[in-house]
GROMACS .gro file of N, CA and C in nm:
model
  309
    1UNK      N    1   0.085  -0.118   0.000
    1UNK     CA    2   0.000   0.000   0.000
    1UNK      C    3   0.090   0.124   0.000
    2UNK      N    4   0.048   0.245  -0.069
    2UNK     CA    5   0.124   0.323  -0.118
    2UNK      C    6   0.080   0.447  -0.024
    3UNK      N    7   0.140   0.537  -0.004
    3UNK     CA    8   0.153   0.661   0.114
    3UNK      C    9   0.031   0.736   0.099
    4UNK      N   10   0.003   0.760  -0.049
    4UNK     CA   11  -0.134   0.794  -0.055
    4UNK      C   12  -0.268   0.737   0.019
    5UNK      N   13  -0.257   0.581  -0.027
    5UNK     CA   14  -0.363   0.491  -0.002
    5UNK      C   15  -0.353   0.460   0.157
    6UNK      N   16  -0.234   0.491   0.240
    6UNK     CA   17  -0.293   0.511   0.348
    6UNK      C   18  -0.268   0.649   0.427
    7UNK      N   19  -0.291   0.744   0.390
    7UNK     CA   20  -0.331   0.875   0.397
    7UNK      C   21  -0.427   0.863   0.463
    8UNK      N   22  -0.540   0.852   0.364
    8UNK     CA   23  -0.756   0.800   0.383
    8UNK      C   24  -0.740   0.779   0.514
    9UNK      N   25  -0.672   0.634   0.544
    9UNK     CA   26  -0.768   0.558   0.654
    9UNK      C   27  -0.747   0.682   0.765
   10UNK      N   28  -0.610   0.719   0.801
   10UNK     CA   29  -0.530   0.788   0.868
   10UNK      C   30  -0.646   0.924   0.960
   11UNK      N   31  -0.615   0.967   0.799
   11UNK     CA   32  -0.756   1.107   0.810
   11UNK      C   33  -0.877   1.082   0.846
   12UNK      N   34  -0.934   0.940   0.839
   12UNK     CA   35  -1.055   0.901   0.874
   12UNK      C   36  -1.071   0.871   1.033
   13UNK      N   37  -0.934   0.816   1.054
   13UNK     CA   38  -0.941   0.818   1.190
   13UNK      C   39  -0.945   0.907   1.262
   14UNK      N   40  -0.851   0.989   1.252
   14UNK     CA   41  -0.823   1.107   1.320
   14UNK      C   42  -0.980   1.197   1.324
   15UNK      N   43  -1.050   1.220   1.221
   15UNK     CA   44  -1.200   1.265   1.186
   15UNK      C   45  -1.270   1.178   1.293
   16UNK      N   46  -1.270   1.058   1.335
   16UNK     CA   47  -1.310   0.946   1.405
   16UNK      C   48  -1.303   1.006   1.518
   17UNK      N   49  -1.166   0.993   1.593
   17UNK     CA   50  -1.121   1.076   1.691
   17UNK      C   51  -1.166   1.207   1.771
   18UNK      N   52  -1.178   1.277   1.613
   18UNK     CA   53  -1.241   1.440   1.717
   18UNK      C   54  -1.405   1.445   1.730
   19UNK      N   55  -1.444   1.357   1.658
   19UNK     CA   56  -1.593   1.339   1.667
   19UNK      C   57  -1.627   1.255   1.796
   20UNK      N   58  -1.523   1.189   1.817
   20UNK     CA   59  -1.588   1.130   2.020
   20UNK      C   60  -1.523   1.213   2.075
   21UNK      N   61  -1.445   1.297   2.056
   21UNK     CA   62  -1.373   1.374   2.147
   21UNK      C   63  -1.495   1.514   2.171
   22UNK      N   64  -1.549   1.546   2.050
   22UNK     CA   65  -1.706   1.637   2.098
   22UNK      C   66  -1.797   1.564   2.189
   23UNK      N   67  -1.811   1.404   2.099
   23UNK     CA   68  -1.924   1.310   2.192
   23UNK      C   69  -1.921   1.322   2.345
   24UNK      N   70  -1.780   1.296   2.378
   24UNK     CA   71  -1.741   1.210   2.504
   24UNK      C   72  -1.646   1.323   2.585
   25UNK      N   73  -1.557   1.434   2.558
   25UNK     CA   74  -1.466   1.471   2.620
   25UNK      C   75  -1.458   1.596   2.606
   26UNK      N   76  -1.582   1.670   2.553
   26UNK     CA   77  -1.564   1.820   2.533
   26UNK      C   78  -1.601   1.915   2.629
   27UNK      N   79  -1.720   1.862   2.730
   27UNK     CA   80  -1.753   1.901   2.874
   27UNK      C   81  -1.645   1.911   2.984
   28UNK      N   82  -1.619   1.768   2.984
   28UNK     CA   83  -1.477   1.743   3.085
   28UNK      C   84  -1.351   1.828   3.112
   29UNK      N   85  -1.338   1.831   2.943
   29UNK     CA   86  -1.204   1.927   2.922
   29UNK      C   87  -1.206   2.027   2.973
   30UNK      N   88  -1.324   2.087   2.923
   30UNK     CA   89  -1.347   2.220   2.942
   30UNK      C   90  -1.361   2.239   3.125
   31UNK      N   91  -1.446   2.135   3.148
   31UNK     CA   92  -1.448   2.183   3.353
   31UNK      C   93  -1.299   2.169   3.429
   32UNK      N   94  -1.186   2.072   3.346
   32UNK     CA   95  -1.139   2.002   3.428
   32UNK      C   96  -0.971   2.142   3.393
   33UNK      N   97  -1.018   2.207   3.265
   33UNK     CA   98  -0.915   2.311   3.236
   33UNK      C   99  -0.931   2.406   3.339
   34UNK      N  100  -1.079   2.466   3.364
   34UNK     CA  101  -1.127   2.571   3.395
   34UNK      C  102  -1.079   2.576   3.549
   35UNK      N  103  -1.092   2.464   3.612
   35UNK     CA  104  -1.035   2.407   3.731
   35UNK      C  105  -0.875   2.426   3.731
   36UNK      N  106  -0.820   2.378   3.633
   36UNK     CA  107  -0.679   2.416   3.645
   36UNK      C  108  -0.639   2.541   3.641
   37UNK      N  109  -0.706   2.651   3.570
   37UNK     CA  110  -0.710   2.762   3.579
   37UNK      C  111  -0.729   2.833   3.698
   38UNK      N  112  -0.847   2.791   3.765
   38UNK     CA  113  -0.849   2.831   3.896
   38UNK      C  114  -0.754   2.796   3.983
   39UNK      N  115  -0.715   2.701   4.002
   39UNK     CA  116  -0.540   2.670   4.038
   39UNK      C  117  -0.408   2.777   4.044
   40UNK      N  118  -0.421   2.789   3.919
   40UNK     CA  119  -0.317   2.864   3.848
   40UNK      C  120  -0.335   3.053   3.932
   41UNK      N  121  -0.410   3.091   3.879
   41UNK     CA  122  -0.484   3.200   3.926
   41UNK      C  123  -0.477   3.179   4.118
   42UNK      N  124  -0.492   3.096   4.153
   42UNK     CA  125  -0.522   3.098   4.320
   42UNK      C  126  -0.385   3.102   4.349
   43UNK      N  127  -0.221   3.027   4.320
   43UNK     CA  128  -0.138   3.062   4.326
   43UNK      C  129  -0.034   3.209   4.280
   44UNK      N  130  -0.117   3.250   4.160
   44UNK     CA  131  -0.076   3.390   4.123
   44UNK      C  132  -0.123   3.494   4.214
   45UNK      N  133  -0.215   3.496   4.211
   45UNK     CA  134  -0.307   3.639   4.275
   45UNK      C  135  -0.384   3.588   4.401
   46UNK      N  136  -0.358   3.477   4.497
   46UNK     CA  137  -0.351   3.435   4.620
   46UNK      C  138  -0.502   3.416   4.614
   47UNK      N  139  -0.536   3.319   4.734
   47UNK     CA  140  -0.661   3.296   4.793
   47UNK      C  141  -0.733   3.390   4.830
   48UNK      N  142  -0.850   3.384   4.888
   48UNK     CA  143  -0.971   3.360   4.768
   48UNK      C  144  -0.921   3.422   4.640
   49UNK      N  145  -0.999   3.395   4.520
   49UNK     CA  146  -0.970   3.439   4.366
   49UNK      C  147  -1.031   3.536   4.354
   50UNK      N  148  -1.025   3.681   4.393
   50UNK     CA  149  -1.141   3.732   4.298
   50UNK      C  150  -1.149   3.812   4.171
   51UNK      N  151  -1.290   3.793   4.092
   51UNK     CA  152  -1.310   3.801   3.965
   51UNK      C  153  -1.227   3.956   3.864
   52UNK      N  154  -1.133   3.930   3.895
   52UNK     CA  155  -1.071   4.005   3.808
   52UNK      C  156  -1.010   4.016   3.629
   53UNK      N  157  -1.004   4.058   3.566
   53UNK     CA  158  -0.948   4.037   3.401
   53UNK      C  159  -0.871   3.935   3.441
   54UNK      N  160  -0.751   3.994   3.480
   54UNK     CA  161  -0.653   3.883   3.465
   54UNK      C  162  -0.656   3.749   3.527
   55UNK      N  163  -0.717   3.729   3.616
   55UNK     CA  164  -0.789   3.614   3.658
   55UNK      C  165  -0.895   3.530   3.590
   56UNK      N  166  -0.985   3.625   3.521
   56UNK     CA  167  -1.108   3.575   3.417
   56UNK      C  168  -1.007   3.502   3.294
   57UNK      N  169  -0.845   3.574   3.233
   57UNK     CA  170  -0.791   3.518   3.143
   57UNK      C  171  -0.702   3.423   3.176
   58UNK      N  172  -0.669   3.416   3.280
   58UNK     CA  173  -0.590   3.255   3.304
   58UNK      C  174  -0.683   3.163   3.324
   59UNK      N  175  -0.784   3.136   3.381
   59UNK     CA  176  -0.942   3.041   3.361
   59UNK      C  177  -0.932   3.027   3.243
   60UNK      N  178  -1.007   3.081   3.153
   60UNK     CA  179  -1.049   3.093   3.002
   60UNK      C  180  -0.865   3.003   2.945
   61UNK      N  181  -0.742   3.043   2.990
   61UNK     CA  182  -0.659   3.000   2.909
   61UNK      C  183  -0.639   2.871   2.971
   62UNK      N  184  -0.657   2.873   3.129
   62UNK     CA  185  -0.643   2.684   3.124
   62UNK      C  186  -0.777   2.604   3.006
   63UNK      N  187  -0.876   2.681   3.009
   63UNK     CA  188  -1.014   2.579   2.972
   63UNK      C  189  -0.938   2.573   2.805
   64UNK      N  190  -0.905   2.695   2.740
   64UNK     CA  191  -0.857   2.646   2.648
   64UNK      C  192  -0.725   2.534   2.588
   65UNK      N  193  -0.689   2.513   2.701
   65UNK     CA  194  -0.533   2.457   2.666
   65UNK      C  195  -0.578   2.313   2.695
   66UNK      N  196  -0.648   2.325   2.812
   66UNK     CA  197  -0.761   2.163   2.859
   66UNK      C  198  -0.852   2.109   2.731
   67UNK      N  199  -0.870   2.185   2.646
   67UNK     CA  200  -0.961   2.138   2.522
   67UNK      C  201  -0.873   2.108   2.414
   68UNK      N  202  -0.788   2.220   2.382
   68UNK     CA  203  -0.658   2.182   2.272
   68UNK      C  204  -0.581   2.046   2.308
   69UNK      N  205  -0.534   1.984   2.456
   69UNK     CA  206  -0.456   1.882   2.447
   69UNK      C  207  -0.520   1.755   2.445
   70UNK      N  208  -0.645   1.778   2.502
   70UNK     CA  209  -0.711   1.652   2.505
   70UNK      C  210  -0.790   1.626   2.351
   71UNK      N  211  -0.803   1.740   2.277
   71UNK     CA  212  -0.838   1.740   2.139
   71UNK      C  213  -0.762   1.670   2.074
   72UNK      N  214  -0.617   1.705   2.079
   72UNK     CA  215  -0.526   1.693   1.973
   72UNK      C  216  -0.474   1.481   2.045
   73UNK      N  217  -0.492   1.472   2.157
   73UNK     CA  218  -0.489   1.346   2.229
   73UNK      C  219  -0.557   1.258   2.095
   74UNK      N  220  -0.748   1.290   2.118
   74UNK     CA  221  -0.803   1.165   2.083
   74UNK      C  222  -0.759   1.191   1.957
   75UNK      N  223  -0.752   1.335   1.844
   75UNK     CA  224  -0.676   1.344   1.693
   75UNK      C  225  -0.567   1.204   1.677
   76UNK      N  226  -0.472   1.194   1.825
   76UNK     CA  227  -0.392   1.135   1.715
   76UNK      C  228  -0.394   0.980   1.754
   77UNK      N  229  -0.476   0.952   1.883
   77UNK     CA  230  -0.510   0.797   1.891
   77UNK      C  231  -0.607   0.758   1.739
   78UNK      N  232  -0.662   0.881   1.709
   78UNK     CA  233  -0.770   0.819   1.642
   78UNK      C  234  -0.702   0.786   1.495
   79UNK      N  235  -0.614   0.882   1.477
   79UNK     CA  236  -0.515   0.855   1.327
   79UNK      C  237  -0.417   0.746   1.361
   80UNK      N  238  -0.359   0.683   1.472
   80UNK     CA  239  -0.306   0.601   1.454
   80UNK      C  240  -0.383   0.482   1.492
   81UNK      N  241  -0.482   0.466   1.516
   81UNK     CA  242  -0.598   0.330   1.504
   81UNK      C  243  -0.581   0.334   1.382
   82UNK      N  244  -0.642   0.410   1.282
   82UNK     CA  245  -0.677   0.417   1.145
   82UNK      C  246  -0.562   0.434   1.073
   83UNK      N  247  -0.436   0.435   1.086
   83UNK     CA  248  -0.314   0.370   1.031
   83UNK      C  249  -0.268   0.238   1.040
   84UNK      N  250  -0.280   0.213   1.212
   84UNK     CA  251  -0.300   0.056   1.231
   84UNK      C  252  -0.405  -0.021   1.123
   85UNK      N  253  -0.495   0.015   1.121
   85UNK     CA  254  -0.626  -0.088   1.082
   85UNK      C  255  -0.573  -0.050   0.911
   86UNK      N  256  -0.569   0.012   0.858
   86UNK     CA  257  -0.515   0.041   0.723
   86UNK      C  258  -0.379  -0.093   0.723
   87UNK      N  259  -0.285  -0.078   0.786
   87UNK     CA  260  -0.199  -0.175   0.765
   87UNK      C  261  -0.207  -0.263   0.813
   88UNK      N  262  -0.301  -0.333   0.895
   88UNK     CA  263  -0.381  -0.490   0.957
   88UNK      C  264  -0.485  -0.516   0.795
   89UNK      N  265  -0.553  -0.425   0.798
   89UNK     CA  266  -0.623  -0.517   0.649
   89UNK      C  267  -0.566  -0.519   0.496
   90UNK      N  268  -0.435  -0.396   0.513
   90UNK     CA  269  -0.326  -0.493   0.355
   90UNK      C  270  -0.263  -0.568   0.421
   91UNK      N  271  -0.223  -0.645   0.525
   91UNK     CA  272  -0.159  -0.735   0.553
   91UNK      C  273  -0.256  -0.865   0.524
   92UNK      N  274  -0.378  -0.838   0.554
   92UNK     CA  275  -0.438  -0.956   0.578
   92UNK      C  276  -0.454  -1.019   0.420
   93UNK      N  277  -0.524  -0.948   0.294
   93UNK     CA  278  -0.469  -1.021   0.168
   93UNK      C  279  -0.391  -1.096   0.137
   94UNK      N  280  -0.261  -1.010   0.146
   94UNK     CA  281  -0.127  -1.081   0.093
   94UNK      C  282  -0.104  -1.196   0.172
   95UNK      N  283  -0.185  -1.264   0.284
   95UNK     CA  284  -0.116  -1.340   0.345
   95UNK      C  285  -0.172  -1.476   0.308
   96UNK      N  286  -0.332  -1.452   0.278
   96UNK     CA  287  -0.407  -1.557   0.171
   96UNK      C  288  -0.356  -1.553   0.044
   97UNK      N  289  -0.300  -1.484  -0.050
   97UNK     CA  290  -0.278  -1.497  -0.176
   97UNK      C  291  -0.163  -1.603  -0.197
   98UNK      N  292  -0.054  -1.572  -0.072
   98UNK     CA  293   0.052  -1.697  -0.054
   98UNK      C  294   0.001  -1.794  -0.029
   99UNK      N  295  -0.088  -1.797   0.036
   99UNK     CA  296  -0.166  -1.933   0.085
   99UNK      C  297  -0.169  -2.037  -0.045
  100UNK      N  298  -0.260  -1.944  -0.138
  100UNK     CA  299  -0.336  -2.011  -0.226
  100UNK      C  300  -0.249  -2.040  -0.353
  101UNK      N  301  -0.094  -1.965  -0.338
  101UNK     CA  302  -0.047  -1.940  -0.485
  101UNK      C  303   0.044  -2.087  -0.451
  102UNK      N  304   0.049  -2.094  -0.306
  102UNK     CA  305   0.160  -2.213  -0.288
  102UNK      C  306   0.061  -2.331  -0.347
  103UNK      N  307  -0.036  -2.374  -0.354
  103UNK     CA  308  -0.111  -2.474  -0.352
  103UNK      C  309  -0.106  -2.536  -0.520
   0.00000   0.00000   0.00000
């Protein structure tokens, strides 16, 4: 199989990938960033947090960085399933064709 022909599966996976990653992990991210943010922020500008800009933008930048890594996570489990499975089913041909050519 040629670099092109497994390109497809690749991209299909990865497409695979960010579509459970909306299904299944786009809530999470987002609470579990927003949380880290508050973290972040409670060590900068000390206990209690209060609602200040620059406090509102380290929140907002953990929730975003919590969505980008866990995004780009299931992206690339999902492209390398779908590279795997691309090169599990041209393997699986060629391995009957010997079968049958020996006979």
């Amino acid at each position: 199989m040629t670099t092109t022909n497994r390109r497809t599966p690749t991209l299909v996976g990865a497409g695979v990938g960010l579509a459970l990653f909306f299904a299944l992990a786009l809530l999470p991210s987002l609470l579990y960033g927003g949380y880290a943010g508050v973290l972040l922020a409670g060590g900068i500008f000390g206990n209690p947090v209060k609602a200040t800009l620059a406090v509102r933008g380290l929140i907002v930048f953990g929730m975003v960085m919590g969505v980008t890594s866990v995004a780009s996570l299931f992206a690339v489990a999902g492209a390398a399933a779908g590279a795997a499975l691309s090169i599990l089913a041209s393997a699986a041909p060629a391995s009957k064709a010997k079968e049958h050519g020996a006979s």
